CSV table of C-alpha atoms in Angstrom, one decimal:
chain,number,residue,atom,x,y,z
A,1,MET,CA,47.1,120.9,110.5
A,2,SER,CA,47.1,117.4,112.0
A,3,ASP,CA,50.4,115.9,113.2
A,4,LYS,CA,50.1,113.1,110.7
A,5,ARG,CA,49.7,115.5,107.7
A,6,GLN,CA,52.5,117.6,109.0
A,7,LYS,CA,54.9,114.7,109.1
A,8,ASN,CA,53.9,113.6,105.6
A,9,GLN,CA,54.6,117.0,104.3
A,10,LEU,CA,58.1,117.1,106.0
A,11,VAL,CA,59.1,113.8,104.5
A,12,LEU,CA,57.8,114.6,101.0
A,13,ALA,CA,59.6,118.0,101.1
A,14,PHE,CA,62.8,116.3,102.1
A,15,LEU,CA,62.7,113.5,99.6
A,16,ALA,CA,60.9,115.1,96.6
A,17,GLU,CA,62.5,116.5,93.5
A,18,ASP,CA,63.4,120.1,93.5
A,19,THR,CA,60.0,121.6,92.6
A,20,GLY,CA,58.1,124.6,93.7
A,21,GLU,CA,55.5,122.5,95.4
A,22,ALA,CA,58.1,120.6,97.4
A,23,GLN,CA,59.8,123.8,98.4
A,24,ARG,CA,56.4,125.2,99.7
A,25,ALA,CA,55.9,122.0,101.6
A,26,ALA,CA,59.3,122.3,103.3
A,27,VAL,CA,58.5,125.9,104.3
A,28,GLU,CA,55.1,125.0,105.7
A,29,GLY,CA,56.6,122.1,107.7
A,30,THR,CA,59.4,124.2,109.1
A,31,GLU,CA,57.1,127.0,110.1
A,32,SER,CA,54.6,124.6,111.7
A,33,LEU,CA,57.3,122.8,113.7
A,34,ALA,CA,58.9,126.1,114.8
A,35,ALA,CA,55.5,127.2,116.1
A,36,LYS,CA,55.2,124.0,118.1
A,37,ARG,CA,58.6,124.5,119.6
A,38,GLY,CA,57.9,128.0,120.6
A,39,THR,CA,60.6,129.5,122.8
A,40,GLU,CA,63.0,126.6,122.2
A,41,SER,CA,64.1,128.3,119.0
A,42,PRO,CA,67.4,130.1,119.3
A,43,ALA,CA,67.9,133.7,118.6
A,44,ILE,CA,68.5,135.1,115.1
A,45,GLY,CA,72.1,134.4,114.1
A,46,GLU,CA,72.3,131.2,116.1
A,47,GLN,CA,70.1,129.0,113.9
A,48,LEU,CA,72.8,126.8,112.5
A,49,MET,CA,70.9,123.7,113.3
A,50,GLU,CA,68.0,124.9,111.2
A,51,GLU,CA,70.5,125.2,108.3
A,52,VAL,CA,71.7,121.7,109.0
A,53,CYS,CA,68.1,120.4,108.8
A,54,GLU,CA,67.2,122.5,105.8
A,55,ARG,CA,65.7,120.5,102.9
A,56,GLU,CA,68.2,121.2,100.2
A,57,ASN,CA,71.2,120.7,102.6
A,58,CYS,CA,69.8,117.3,103.6
A,59,LYS,CA,69.2,116.3,100.0
A,60,GLN,CA,72.8,117.1,99.2
A,61,ALA,CA,74.0,115.2,102.2
A,62,LEU,CA,71.9,112.1,101.4
A,63,ALA,CA,73.2,112.2,97.8
A,64,ARG,CA,76.8,112.4,99.0
A,65,VAL,CA,76.4,109.5,101.5
A,66,LYS,CA,74.8,107.3,98.8
A,67,ALA,CA,77.6,108.2,96.4
A,68,ASN,CA,80.3,107.4,98.9
A,69,ARG,CA,78.7,104.0,99.7
A,70,GLY,CA,80.7,102.5,102.5
A,71,SER,CA,80.0,99.7,104.9
A,72,ALA,CA,77.3,99.5,107.6
A,73,GLY,CA,77.9,100.7,111.1
A,74,VAL,CA,77.1,99.1,114.4
A,75,ASN,CA,73.4,98.7,113.7
A,76,GLY,CA,73.9,97.0,110.4
A,77,MET,CA,71.9,99.5,108.3
A,78,THR,CA,73.2,99.9,104.8
A,79,VAL,CA,73.4,102.9,102.6
A,80,GLN,CA,70.6,101.4,100.4
A,81,GLN,CA,68.3,101.2,103.4
A,82,LEU,CA,68.8,104.8,104.5
A,83,PRO,CA,66.3,106.6,102.2
A,84,GLU,CA,63.4,104.4,103.3
A,85,PHE,CA,64.4,104.8,106.9
A,86,LEU,CA,64.4,108.6,106.6
A,87,LYS,CA,60.9,108.4,104.9
A,88,GLN,CA,59.6,106.9,108.1
A,89,HIS,CA,61.7,108.5,110.8
A,90,TRP,CA,63.0,111.9,109.5
A,91,PRO,CA,60.4,114.1,111.4
A,92,ALA,CA,61.4,112.6,114.7
A,93,ILE,CA,65.1,112.8,114.0
A,94,ARG,CA,64.8,116.4,112.9
A,95,GLU,CA,63.0,117.3,116.1
A,96,GLN,CA,65.7,115.7,118.1
A,97,LEU,CA,68.4,117.7,116.2
A,98,LEU,CA,66.5,120.9,116.6
A,99,SER,CA,65.9,120.3,120.3
A,100,GLY,CA,69.5,119.3,121.0
A,101,THR,CA,68.6,115.8,122.1
A,102,TYR,CA,69.9,113.7,119.3
A,103,VAL,CA,72.4,111.0,120.5
A,104,PRO,CA,74.8,109.4,118.0
A,105,GLN,CA,75.5,105.7,118.1
A,106,PRO,CA,79.1,104.3,118.7
A,107,VAL,CA,81.3,103.9,115.7
A,108,LYS,CA,82.5,100.5,114.5
A,109,ARG,CA,86.2,100.0,114.7
A,110,VAL,CA,87.9,98.8,111.5
A,111,GLU,CA,91.6,98.3,111.0
A,112,ILE,CA,93.1,98.5,107.5
A,113,PRO,CA,96.8,98.0,106.8
A,114,LYS,CA,99.0,101.0,106.0
A,115,PRO,CA,101.2,100.9,102.8
A,116,ASP,CA,104.3,101.4,104.9
A,117,GLY,CA,103.4,98.9,107.7
A,118,GLY,CA,101.2,99.0,110.7
A,119,VAL,CA,97.4,99.6,110.6
A,120,ARG,CA,95.1,102.6,110.3
A,121,LYS,CA,92.2,102.5,112.7
A,122,LEU,CA,88.9,103.7,111.2
A,123,GLY,CA,85.7,104.5,113.0
A,124,ILE,CA,82.7,103.8,110.9
A,125,PRO,CA,79.6,105.6,112.0
A,126,THR,CA,76.2,104.3,111.2
A,127,VAL,CA,74.8,105.5,107.9
A,128,LEU,CA,72.3,107.7,109.7
A,129,ASP,CA,75.1,109.4,111.6
A,130,ARG,CA,77.1,109.7,108.4
A,131,PHE,CA,74.2,111.5,106.9
A,132,ILE,CA,73.9,113.9,109.8
A,133,GLN,CA,77.6,114.5,110.0
A,134,GLN,CA,77.6,115.2,106.2
A,135,ALA,CA,74.8,117.7,106.7
A,136,VAL,CA,76.7,119.4,109.5
A,137,MET,CA,79.9,119.4,107.6
A,138,GLN,CA,78.3,121.2,104.6
A,139,VAL,CA,76.9,124.0,106.7
A,140,LEU,CA,80.2,124.5,108.7
A,141,GLN,CA,82.4,124.2,105.6
A,142,ARG,CA,80.6,127.0,103.8
A,143,ARG,CA,81.4,129.3,106.8
A,144,TRP,CA,84.8,128.0,107.8
A,145,ASP,CA,86.6,127.3,104.6
A,146,ARG,CA,87.2,130.9,103.6
A,147,THR,CA,88.8,131.5,107.0
A,148,LEU,CA,91.4,128.7,106.5
A,149,SER,CA,95.0,129.2,105.4
A,150,ASP,CA,95.8,129.4,101.7
A,151,HIS,CA,98.6,126.9,102.4
A,152,SER,CA,96.0,124.2,103.5
A,153,TYR,CA,95.0,121.9,100.6
A,154,GLY,CA,93.3,118.9,102.2
A,155,PHE,CA,89.6,118.2,102.3
A,156,ARG,CA,88.6,121.6,100.9
A,157,PRO,CA,86.4,122.4,97.9
A,158,GLY,CA,88.4,123.4,94.9
A,159,ARG,CA,91.7,122.3,96.4
A,160,SER,CA,93.7,119.1,95.9
A,161,ALA,CA,96.8,117.2,96.7
A,162,HIS,CA,98.2,118.0,93.2
A,163,GLN,CA,98.0,121.7,94.1
A,164,ALA,CA,99.9,121.1,97.3
A,165,VAL,CA,102.6,119.2,95.4
A,166,ALA,CA,102.8,122.0,92.8
A,167,GLN,CA,103.2,124.6,95.6
A,168,ALA,CA,106.1,122.6,97.1
A,169,GLN,CA,107.6,122.4,93.6
A,170,GLN,CA,107.5,126.2,93.3
A,171,TYR,CA,109.3,126.6,96.6
A,172,ILE,CA,112.1,124.3,95.5
A,173,ALA,CA,112.4,126.0,92.2
A,174,ALA,CA,112.7,129.3,94.0
A,175,GLY,CA,115.8,128.1,95.9
A,176,TYR,CA,114.3,126.6,99.1
A,177,ARG,CA,116.0,123.3,98.6
A,178,TRP,CA,115.7,121.9,102.1
A,179,VAL,CA,112.5,120.4,103.5
A,180,VAL,CA,111.3,120.1,107.1
A,181,ASP,CA,109.1,117.0,106.7
A,182,LEU,CA,106.7,116.8,109.7
A,183,ASP,CA,104.9,113.6,110.6
A,184,LEU,CA,102.3,113.8,113.3
A,185,GLU,CA,102.1,110.6,115.3
A,186,LYS,CA,98.6,109.1,115.2
A,187,PHE,CA,97.1,112.5,114.6
A,188,PHE,CA,93.5,111.5,114.2
A,189,ASP,CA,93.7,109.4,117.4
A,190,ARG,CA,95.3,112.1,119.5
A,191,VAL,CA,93.3,115.3,118.9
A,192,ASN,CA,92.5,116.8,122.3
A,193,HIS,CA,88.7,117.1,122.7
A,194,ASP,CA,88.7,120.0,125.1
A,195,LYS,CA,91.0,122.1,123.0
A,196,LEU,CA,89.1,121.3,119.8
A,197,MET,CA,85.7,122.1,121.4
A,198,GLY,CA,87.2,125.3,122.7
A,199,THR,CA,88.2,126.3,119.2
A,200,ILE,CA,84.8,125.3,117.8
A,201,ALA,CA,83.0,127.3,120.6
A,202,GLU,CA,84.8,130.4,119.2
A,203,ARG,CA,83.2,129.7,115.8
A,204,VAL,CA,79.8,128.2,116.6
A,205,SER,CA,77.2,130.2,118.6
A,206,ASP,CA,74.5,127.6,118.3
A,207,LYS,CA,74.9,125.5,121.4
A,208,ARG,CA,72.8,122.6,120.0
A,209,LEU,CA,75.3,122.2,117.2
A,210,TRP,CA,78.3,122.5,119.5
A,211,LYS,CA,76.7,119.8,121.7
A,212,LEU,CA,76.1,117.6,118.7
A,213,ILE,CA,79.7,117.8,117.5
A,214,ARG,CA,80.9,116.9,121.0
A,215,ALA,CA,78.5,114.0,121.1
A,216,PHE,CA,79.9,112.7,117.8
A,217,LEU,CA,83.4,112.9,119.3
A,218,ARG,CA,82.4,111.1,122.5
A,219,ALA,CA,80.1,108.5,120.9
A,220,GLY,CA,82.5,105.7,121.8
A,221,VAL,CA,83.9,102.8,119.8
A,222,MET,CA,82.4,99.3,119.4
A,223,GLU,CA,85.1,96.6,119.1
A,224,GLY,CA,84.5,92.9,119.6
A,225,GLY,CA,80.9,93.6,120.7
A,226,LEU,CA,82.0,96.0,123.5
A,227,VAL,CA,81.6,99.8,123.5
A,228,SER,CA,84.6,101.7,124.9
A,229,PRO,CA,84.5,105.4,125.8
A,230,VAL,CA,86.6,107.9,123.8
A,231,ASP,CA,88.2,111.0,125.4
A,232,GLU,CA,90.5,112.0,122.5
A,233,GLY,CA,90.8,111.8,118.7
A,234,THR,CA,88.5,112.4,115.7
A,235,PRO,CA,87.6,109.0,114.3
A,236,GLN,CA,88.6,108.6,110.7
A,237,GLY,CA,85.7,107.3,108.6
A,238,GLY,CA,83.1,110.0,109.2
A,239,PRO,CA,82.4,113.0,107.0
A,240,LEU,CA,83.0,115.5,109.8
A,241,SER,CA,86.4,114.4,110.9
A,242,PRO,CA,88.4,115.9,107.9
A,243,LEU,CA,86.9,119.4,108.6
A,244,LEU,CA,87.6,119.1,112.3
A,245,SER,CA,91.2,118.1,111.5
A,246,ASN,CA,91.6,121.3,109.4
A,247,ILE,CA,90.3,123.4,112.3
A,248,VAL,CA,92.8,121.8,114.7
A,249,LEU,CA,95.7,122.3,112.3
A,250,ASP,CA,94.7,125.8,111.3
A,251,GLU,CA,96.5,127.0,114.4
A,252,LEU,CA,99.7,125.4,113.1
A,253,ASP,CA,99.2,127.1,109.7
A,254,ARG,CA,98.8,130.5,111.4
A,255,GLU,CA,102.0,129.9,113.4
A,256,LEU,CA,104.0,129.0,110.3
A,257,GLU,CA,102.6,132.1,108.5
A,258,ARG,CA,103.5,134.3,111.5
A,259,ARG,CA,107.1,133.0,111.3
A,260,GLY,CA,107.1,133.8,107.6
A,261,LEU,CA,107.8,130.2,106.5
A,262,ARG,CA,107.0,128.6,103.2
A,263,PHE,CA,104.9,125.5,103.6
A,264,ALA,CA,102.2,123.3,102.2
A,265,ARG,CA,99.8,121.2,104.2
A,266,TYR,CA,97.5,118.4,103.2
A,267,ALA,CA,95.6,117.1,106.3
A,268,ASP,CA,98.3,116.0,108.8
A,269,ASP,CA,101.0,115.9,106.1
A,270,SER,CA,103.1,119.2,106.4
A,271,ASN,CA,106.2,120.1,104.5
A,272,ILE,CA,108.1,123.4,105.2
A,273,TYR,CA,110.8,124.6,102.8
A,274,VAL,CA,113.9,126.5,103.8
A,275,ARG,CA,117.3,127.5,102.3
A,276,SER,CA,119.7,125.5,104.5
A,277,ARG,CA,119.9,122.5,106.7
A,278,ARG,CA,120.7,124.7,109.7
A,279,ALA,CA,117.6,126.8,109.1
A,280,GLY,CA,115.6,123.5,108.8
A,281,GLU,CA,116.9,122.2,112.1
A,282,ARG,CA,115.9,125.4,113.9
A,283,VAL,CA,112.4,125.3,112.3
A,284,MET,CA,112.1,121.6,113.2
A,285,GLU,CA,113.0,122.3,116.9
A,286,GLY,CA,110.7,125.3,117.2
A,287,ILE,CA,107.7,123.8,115.4
A,288,THR,CA,108.0,120.5,117.3
A,289,ARG,CA,107.8,122.5,120.6
A,290,PHE,CA,104.8,124.4,119.3
A,291,ILE,CA,103.0,121.2,118.3
A,292,THR,CA,103.7,119.5,121.6
A,293,GLU,CA,102.9,122.4,123.9
A,294,LYS,CA,100.2,124.3,122.1
A,295,LEU,CA,98.4,121.7,120.1
A,296,LYS,CA,98.9,118.9,122.6
A,297,LEU,CA,100.0,116.6,119.7
A,298,LYS,CA,103.1,114.6,119.1
A,299,VAL,CA,105.7,114.7,116.3
A,300,ASN,CA,106.9,111.3,115.1
A,301,GLN,CA,110.6,111.7,115.4
A,302,GLN,CA,111.3,108.5,113.4
A,303,LYS,CA,109.3,109.6,110.4
A,304,SER,CA,110.1,113.3,110.5
A,305,ALA,CA,113.3,114.7,109.1
A,306,VAL,CA,115.2,117.7,107.7
A,307,ALA,CA,116.4,116.6,104.3
A,308,ARG,CA,116.6,117.4,100.6
A,309,PRO,CA,113.2,117.3,98.9
A,310,TRP,CA,114.3,114.6,96.5
A,311,GLU,CA,115.1,112.4,99.4
A,312,ARG,CA,111.6,112.6,100.8
A,313,LYS,CA,108.1,112.0,99.5
A,314,PHE,CA,105.1,114.3,99.7
A,315,LEU,CA,101.7,113.0,99.0
A,316,GLY,CA,103.1,110.1,96.9
A,317,PHE,CA,105.4,112.3,94.8
A,318,SER,CA,109.0,113.3,95.0
A,319,PHE,CA,111.2,115.7,92.9
A,320,THR,CA,114.2,115.5,90.7
A,321,SER,CA,117.4,117.1,92.0
A,322,ALA,CA,119.0,118.5,88.9
A,323,GLY,CA,118.1,121.9,87.3
A,324,ILE,CA,114.4,122.9,87.5
A,325,PRO,CA,112.7,120.4,89.8
A,326,LYS,CA,110.2,118.0,88.2
A,327,ARG,CA,107.5,115.9,89.9
A,328,ARG,CA,108.3,112.2,90.0
A,329,ILE,CA,106.5,109.3,91.5
A,330,ALA,CA,108.1,108.4,94.9
A,331,PRO,CA,109.8,105.0,95.0
A,332,LYS,CA,107.4,103.7,97.7
A,333,ALA,CA,104.4,104.6,95.4
A,334,VAL,CA,106.0,102.7,92.6
A,335,ASP,CA,106.4,99.7,94.9
A,336,ARG,CA,102.8,99.9,95.9
A,337,PHE,CA,101.7,100.0,92.3
A,338,LYS,CA,103.7,96.8,91.5
A,339,GLU,CA,102.3,95.1,94.6
A,340,ARG,CA,98.8,95.8,93.6
A,341,VAL,CA,99.3,94.8,89.9
A,342,ARG,CA,100.8,91.5,91.1
A,343,GLU,CA,97.7,90.9,93.2
A,344,LEU,CA,95.3,91.6,90.3
A,345,THR,CA,97.3,89.5,87.8
A,346,ASN,CA,97.9,86.6,90.2
A,347,ARG,CA,97.0,83.2,88.7
A,348,SER,CA,95.7,82.0,92.0
A,349,ARG,CA,92.8,84.4,91.7
A,350,GLY,CA,91.2,81.9,89.4
A,351,VAL,CA,89.5,84.4,87.1
A,352,SER,CA,89.4,84.7,83.3
A,353,ILE,CA,91.8,87.1,81.5
A,354,GLU,CA,88.8,89.3,80.6
A,355,ARG,CA,87.9,89.6,84.3
A,356,MET,CA,91.5,90.2,85.2
A,357,ALA,CA,91.7,93.0,82.5
A,358,GLU,CA,88.5,94.6,83.8
A,359,ASP,CA,89.8,94.7,87.4
A,360,LEU,CA,93.2,95.9,86.3
A,361,SER,CA,91.8,98.7,84.1
A,362,ARG,CA,89.7,100.0,87.0
A,363,TYR,CA,92.8,100.2,89.1
A,364,LEU,CA,95.0,101.7,86.4
A,365,ARG,CA,92.3,104.4,85.7
A,366,GLY,CA,92.3,105.6,89.3
A,367,TRP,CA,96.0,105.3,89.7
A,368,LEU,CA,96.7,107.3,86.5
A,369,GLY,CA,94.2,109.9,87.5
A,370,TYR,CA,96.5,110.8,90.3
A,371,PHE,CA,100.0,109.8,89.3
A,372,GLY,CA,99.6,110.7,85.7
A,373,LYS,CA,100.5,114.2,86.7
A,374,CYS,CA,104.1,113.2,87.2
A,375,GLU,CA,106.7,114.9,84.9
A,376,THR,CA,108.9,111.9,84.3
A,377,PRO,CA,107.2,110.0,81.4
A,378,SER,CA,110.0,107.4,81.4
A,379,THR,CA,108.7,106.1,84.7
A,380,LEU,CA,105.2,105.7,83.2
A,381,GLN,CA,106.7,104.0,80.2
A,382,SER,CA,108.7,101.6,82.4
A,383,LEU,CA,105.6,100.7,84.5
A,384,GLU,CA,103.5,100.2,81.4
A,385,GLU,CA,106.1,97.8,79.9
A,386,TRP,CA,106.3,96.0,83.3
A,387,THR,CA,102.5,95.7,83.5
A,388,ARG,CA,102.3,94.2,79.9
A,389,ARG,CA,105.1,91.7,80.8
A,390,ARG,CA,103.2,90.8,84.0
A,391,LEU,CA,100.1,90.1,81.9
A,392,ARG,CA,101.9,88.0,79.4
A,393,SER,CA,103.4,86.0,82.3
A,394,ALA,CA,100.0,85.5,83.8
A,395,ILE,CA,98.5,84.3,80.6
A,396,TRP,CA,101.4,81.9,80.0
A,397,LYS,CA,100.7,80.4,83.4
A,398,GLN,CA,97.0,80.0,82.6
A,399,TRP,CA,97.9,78.0,79.5
A,400,LYS,CA,99.6,75.5,81.8
A,401,ARG,CA,100.7,72.6,79.7
A,402,GLY,CA,103.1,72.5,76.8
A,403,SER,CA,100.5,71.2,74.3
A,404,VAL,CA,98.1,74.0,75.2
A,405,ARG,CA,100.8,76.7,75.0
A,406,PHE,CA,101.9,75.4,71.6
A,407,ALA,CA,98.3,75.4,70.3
A,408,GLU,CA,97.7,78.9,71.6
A,409,LEU,CA,100.9,80.3,70.1
A,410,ARG,CA,100.1,78.7,66.7
A,411,LYS,CA,96.5,80.0,66.8
A,412,ARG,CA,97.9,83.5,67.2
A,413,GLY,CA,100.2,83.3,64.2
A,414,VAL,CA,103.5,82.2,65.7
A,415,GLY,CA,105.6,80.0,63.4
A,416,LYS,CA,105.7,76.3,64.1
A,417,ASP,CA,109.3,76.0,65.1
A,418,LEU,CA,109.3,79.1,67.3
A,419,ALA,CA,106.1,78.0,68.9
A,420,ALA,CA,107.5,74.5,69.7
A,421,LYS,CA,110.7,75.9,71.0
A,422,THR,CA,108.9,78.4,73.3
A,423,ALA,CA,106.3,75.9,74.5
A,424,GLY,CA,109.0,73.4,75.4
A,425,SER,CA,111.3,75.9,77.1
A,426,ALA,CA,112.5,75.3,80.6
A,427,HIS,CA,112.6,79.0,81.4
A,428,GLY,CA,110.0,80.4,83.7
A,429,PRO,CA,107.0,82.5,82.8
A,430,TRP,CA,108.6,85.9,83.7
A,431,ARG,CA,111.5,85.4,81.4
A,432,LEU,CA,109.4,83.9,78.6
A,433,ALA,CA,107.0,86.9,78.9
A,434,ASN,CA,109.8,88.9,77.1
A,435,SER,CA,110.3,86.3,74.4
A,436,PRO,CA,109.7,87.0,70.7
A,437,ALA,CA,106.9,84.4,70.6
A,438,LEU,CA,104.8,86.0,73.3
A,439,ALA,CA,105.5,89.5,72.1
A,440,PHE,CA,104.1,88.4,68.7
A,441,ALA,CA,101.2,86.4,70.1
A,442,LEU,CA,100.2,88.9,72.8
A,443,PRO,CA,101.1,92.3,71.3
A,444,ASN,CA,100.1,95.6,73.0
A,445,ALA,CA,97.2,95.8,70.6
A,446,TYR,CA,95.7,92.7,72.2
A,447,PHE,CA,95.8,94.3,75.6
A,448,ASP,CA,94.2,97.4,74.0
A,449,SER,CA,91.4,95.2,72.8
A,450,LEU,CA,90.8,94.1,76.4
A,451,GLY,CA,90.4,97.7,77.4
A,452,ILE,CA,93.5,97.8,79.5
A,453,LEU,CA,94.6,101.5,79.9
A,454,ARG,CA,98.0,102.6,78.6
A,455,LEU,CA,99.8,104.6,81.2
A,456,THR,CA,101.6,106.7,78.5
A,457,GLY,CA,98.3,107.5,76.7
A,458,GLY,CA,99.7,106.0,73.4
A,459,ARG,CA,98.1,103.4,71.1
């Protein structure tokens, strides 16, 4: 078979639909390439890189990268451009991966503000490197996930933050009403590469894959047009980083299990539940020492504490203190909700009420998908009423002049005297948003007609 025909078959097999013909082409291409490589192929049981490059695994990786979208990396290639690039270059990239010579590009440094202040540094790989990382992650996760602790809930198939919160709730209900709330300082930036690679070496026998993971860790960061070397940390922003973080912190999970402690962990957010403050202080001291000496990480003393669970937050939730504990939305999460709604309903955005409603509905749908699992419906009711008032206030501001306000109120069925009194009022928009006139002119049914989601699920 000619080299040109072989390359065409590899590309078609990779990108074609899941048909028998495409599968046969993939097999032919793999066998032909393996014959060319000869003795370079690793021994049986060490062919993890072949699994990474396997057609179905790559198809899944490409679909995931496309679904996640995301911005371009240092080379400017977009997610939309990736499939065409792979059509042209996949055979050569695949050969580099299988021969252990692939070199990732540096990640692009992006800083995003944290909800509680400061910034979170993200490292955005190129879309090609994101695709390769995703393919690697899928292969490793299938092997590693079943070896991780049952108390680990982050970035794992079939597990979620809600499950972690529910587990914490069960501990509290069982009488463990003190929490050791651990915050790891700049965890993703401080992971020790040598220790991490030593752990991976115990799990990965394919040296090419081990070398590739290390290359991703050491690829460097581009900031302000300059590339800086990296000797610690797993850059947030790539598909592989969450899995590597679970491998690092699995050692913490095992230590907590060895000590017989009750805990739940989601990524670097760990809560340990005990029966007394004294027990919590002992655990905090011992686990802090373990994290510092064994994991080579640092506990943030300002953000960590031994306290009552209802005085702390865990993954955006907190708990009620009386009787059987109920999940409630943490105060900081409520504040962030209001801040975002204010941004979306700000008159200075200069958008129509229909566009405002569309953007708001999109946010509410995502927010409710997570926080709708709280067990304090009064909070949702309060936030729903606040959001409607915020919308009425925004619309009142859009009407601007008294004559326009009077006309709009009359058009919506408000009596002449009440419309005139309201339109001429010296009170501000927030107060008038609760007035009888605006409640009549802009009822909840009006916001329903705009498609704005109700947080309580009512109509």
